[in-house]
mmCIF file of C-alpha atoms in Angstrom:
data_model
loop_
_atom_site.group_PDB
_atom_site.id
_atom_site.type_symbol
_atom_site.label_atom_id
_atom_site.label_comp_id
_atom_site.label_asym_id
_atom_site.label_seq_id
_atom_site.Cartn_x
_atom_site.Cartn_y
_atom_site.Cartn_z
ATOM 1 C CA MET A 1 37.926 20.398 -17.265
ATOM 2 C CA ASN A 2 37.723 19.301 -13.658
ATOM 3 C CA LYS A 3 35.970 22.171 -12.994
ATOM 4 C CA ALA A 4 32.534 21.679 -15.061
ATOM 5 C CA LEU A 5 33.328 17.521 -14.712
ATOM 6 C CA GLY A 6 32.364 18.524 -10.900
ATOM 7 C CA LEU A 7 30.120 20.708 -11.784
ATOM 8 C CA MET A 8 28.284 18.159 -13.707
ATOM 9 C CA LEU A 9 29.072 15.898 -10.955
ATOM 10 C CA SER A 10 27.372 18.238 -8.098
ATOM 11 C CA VAL A 11 24.166 18.346 -10.698
ATOM 12 C CA LEU A 12 23.864 14.620 -10.799
ATOM 13 C CA MET A 13 23.787 14.041 -6.959
ATOM 14 C CA MET A 14 21.735 17.295 -6.763
ATOM 15 C CA ALA A 15 19.225 16.033 -9.128
ATOM 16 C CA GLY A 16 19.272 12.067 -7.390
ATOM 17 C CA ALA A 17 18.463 13.720 -4.145
ATOM 18 C CA ILE A 18 15.373 15.588 -5.917
ATOM 19 C CA LEU A 19 14.278 12.286 -7.595
ATOM 20 C CA ALA A 20 14.834 10.440 -3.826
ATOM 21 C CA GLY A 21 13.037 12.682 -2.239
ATOM 22 C CA ALA A 22 9.939 12.647 -4.787
ATOM 23 C CA THR A 23 10.027 8.698 -3.991
ATOM 24 C CA ASP A 24 10.011 9.260 -0.271
ATOM 25 C CA ASP A 25 6.625 11.663 -1.048
ATOM 26 C CA LYS A 26 4.898 9.084 -2.893
ATOM 27 C CA GLU A 27 5.629 6.185 -0.258
ATOM 28 C CA ILE A 28 4.350 8.649 2.014
ATOM 29 C CA LEU A 29 0.747 9.637 0.241
ATOM 30 C CA ALA A 30 1.044 5.772 -0.293
ATOM 31 C CA ILE A 31 1.024 4.336 3.351
ATOM 32 C CA ASN A 32 -1.013 7.121 4.317
ATOM 33 C CA ALA A 33 -3.510 5.984 2.064
ATOM 34 C CA GLY A 34 -2.849 2.650 3.099
ATOM 35 C CA GLN A 35 -3.911 3.126 6.239
ATOM 36 C CA GLN A 36 -7.022 4.813 5.360
ATOM 37 C CA TRP A 37 -8.355 1.815 3.804
ATOM 38 C CA LEU A 38 -6.981 -0.128 6.477
ATOM 39 C CA SER A 39 -9.162 1.762 8.851
ATOM 40 C CA LEU A 40 -12.175 0.659 7.026
ATOM 41 C CA CYS A 41 -10.764 -3.177 6.593
ATOM 42 C CA ASP A 42 -11.339 -2.495 11.001
ATOM 43 C CA GLN A 43 -14.515 -0.922 11.144
ATOM 44 C CA ALA A 44 -15.622 -4.030 9.372
ATOM 45 C CA ASN A 45 -16.374 -2.400 6.488
ATOM 46 C CA TYR A 46 -15.020 -4.527 4.110
ATOM 47 C CA ALA A 47 -18.066 -2.807 1.056
ATOM 48 C CA GLY A 48 -16.134 0.513 1.980
ATOM 49 C CA SER A 49 -12.966 -0.787 1.077
ATOM 50 C CA TRP A 50 -13.864 -2.655 -1.716
ATOM 51 C CA ASP A 51 -15.453 1.048 -3.048
ATOM 52 C CA ALA A 52 -11.977 2.529 -2.191
ATOM 53 C CA ALA A 53 -9.894 0.371 -3.991
ATOM 54 C CA ALA A 54 -8.294 0.090 -6.852
ATOM 55 C CA THR A 55 -9.715 -0.461 -10.472
ATOM 56 C CA TYR A 56 -7.082 -3.201 -10.882
ATOM 57 C CA PHE A 57 -8.547 -5.242 -7.336
ATOM 58 C CA LYS A 58 -11.989 -4.454 -8.073
ATOM 59 C CA ASN A 59 -11.644 -6.321 -11.894
ATOM 60 C CA ALA A 60 -9.845 -9.135 -9.625
ATOM 61 C CA VAL A 61 -12.547 -10.304 -6.750
ATOM 62 C CA ARG A 62 -16.530 -9.424 -6.897
ATOM 63 C CA LYS A 63 -17.392 -7.009 -3.970
ATOM 64 C CA GLU A 64 -19.608 -9.565 -2.396
ATOM 65 C CA GLN A 65 -16.532 -12.352 -2.701
ATOM 66 C CA TRP A 66 -14.081 -9.381 -1.245
ATOM 67 C CA GLU A 67 -16.915 -9.128 1.682
ATOM 68 C CA GLN A 68 -17.164 -12.633 2.038
ATOM 69 C CA MET A 69 -13.386 -13.296 2.109
ATOM 70 C CA ALA A 70 -12.225 -10.046 4.261
ATOM 71 C CA ALA A 71 -14.484 -10.910 7.057
ATOM 72 C CA ALA A 72 -13.242 -14.957 7.266
ATOM 73 C CA VAL A 73 -9.809 -13.611 7.389
ATOM 74 C CA ARG A 74 -10.525 -10.396 9.566
ATOM 75 C CA ALA A 75 -13.014 -11.208 11.812
ATOM 76 C CA PRO A 76 -11.156 -13.831 13.898
ATOM 77 C CA LEU A 77 -8.060 -11.650 14.132
ATOM 78 C CA GLY A 78 -10.066 -9.398 16.235
ATOM 79 C CA SER A 79 -9.778 -5.546 17.025
ATOM 80 C CA VAL A 80 -6.209 -4.137 16.255
ATOM 81 C CA GLU A 81 -4.252 -2.872 19.423
ATOM 82 C CA LYS A 82 -1.503 -1.501 17.373
ATOM 83 C CA ARG A 83 -0.127 -1.193 13.547
ATOM 84 C CA GLU A 84 3.461 0.410 12.804
ATOM 85 C CA VAL A 85 4.539 0.724 9.360
ATOM 86 C CA LYS A 86 7.326 -2.490 9.287
ATOM 87 C CA SER A 87 8.505 -1.450 5.563
ATOM 88 C CA GLN A 88 7.840 0.195 2.420
ATOM 89 C CA SER A 89 9.032 -0.173 -1.005
ATOM 90 C CA TYR A 90 8.553 1.732 -4.635
ATOM 91 C CA LYS A 91 8.186 -0.617 -7.484
ATOM 92 C CA THR A 92 7.594 0.646 -11.200
ATOM 93 C CA SER A 93 7.168 -3.843 -12.389
ATOM 94 C CA LEU A 94 4.953 -6.330 -10.109
ATOM 95 C CA PRO A 95 4.903 -10.021 -11.388
ATOM 96 C CA GLY A 96 1.482 -10.384 -12.900
ATOM 97 C CA ALA A 97 0.870 -6.837 -12.748
ATOM 98 C CA PRO A 98 0.543 -4.195 -15.060
ATOM 99 C CA ASP A 99 3.839 -1.752 -15.093
ATOM 100 C CA GLY A 100 3.343 0.972 -13.340
ATOM 101 C CA GLU A 101 3.513 2.949 -9.907
ATOM 102 C CA TYR A 102 3.520 1.023 -6.893
ATOM 103 C CA VAL A 103 4.307 0.859 -2.992
ATOM 104 C CA ILE A 104 4.294 -2.089 -1.312
ATOM 105 C CA VAL A 105 3.674 -1.299 2.762
ATOM 106 C CA GLN A 106 4.195 -3.965 5.290
ATOM 107 C CA PHE A 107 2.679 -3.254 8.857
ATOM 108 C CA ASN A 108 3.506 -5.039 11.975
ATOM 109 C CA THR A 109 0.382 -4.946 13.577
ATOM 110 C CA VAL A 110 -1.184 -6.812 17.047
ATOM 111 C CA PHE A 111 -4.863 -7.521 16.818
ATOM 112 C CA GLU A 112 -6.419 -8.486 19.876
ATOM 113 C CA ASN A 113 -6.043 -12.454 18.975
ATOM 114 C CA LYS A 114 -2.850 -12.167 17.236
ATOM 115 C CA LYS A 115 0.077 -10.590 18.356
ATOM 116 C CA ALA A 116 2.379 -11.015 15.900
ATOM 117 C CA ALA A 117 0.644 -10.464 12.367
ATOM 118 C CA VAL A 118 2.368 -8.449 9.525
ATOM 119 C CA GLU A 119 0.029 -6.991 6.839
ATOM 120 C CA THR A 120 1.045 -6.221 3.114
ATOM 121 C CA VAL A 121 -0.824 -3.542 1.622
ATOM 122 C CA THR A 122 0.420 -3.173 -2.276
ATOM 123 C CA MET A 123 -0.615 0.543 -3.353
ATOM 124 C CA MET A 124 -1.236 1.050 -6.681
ATOM 125 C CA LEU A 125 -1.171 4.976 -8.255
ATOM 126 C CA ASN A 126 -4.128 5.681 -10.257
ATOM 127 C CA GLN A 127 -3.105 9.071 -12.068
ATOM 128 C CA ASP A 128 -7.206 9.961 -11.533
ATOM 129 C CA ARG A 129 -7.710 8.777 -8.224
ATOM 130 C CA GLY A 130 -4.446 8.660 -6.476
ATOM 131 C CA TRP A 131 -2.848 5.550 -4.420
ATOM 132 C CA ARG A 132 -5.317 2.693 -3.762
ATOM 133 C CA VAL A 133 -4.746 -0.778 -3.008
ATOM 134 C CA SER A 134 -4.725 -3.568 -5.692
ATOM 135 C CA GLY A 135 -3.346 -6.027 -2.734
ATOM 136 C CA TYR A 136 -4.244 -7.008 0.732
ATOM 137 C CA PHE A 137 -2.632 -10.634 2.806
ATOM 138 C CA VAL A 138 -2.098 -10.919 6.567
ATOM 139 C CA LYS A 139 0.309 -12.985 7.627
#
């Protein structure tokens, strides 16, 4: 009986480790996609960043609105000097958003005109298009 219980616990622990690894892999893919998206914004390619965003993002803001808003926020900050991942968090539910798979990524970013900023990018898994940005905020 104790051997069976021990074996069952071992299997559960291995399954947990595999699932944790799967979440880590998803977070890595989401971070990479977020960094690619941010590079579009870094180049002031706001139209391209809208095109690359999640459908949820596109339904929330028209392309022209996004281009104006993004330019108004990003231009005064100047160019990016450094960006590092501060944190990431995998979620399956977010307030005001449909259930799904999300990774909220925060970056410590040094801009030319703002030395201590935090960029928050909410990544959403679109089954047909992979990880896409569904939200962006600079503080």
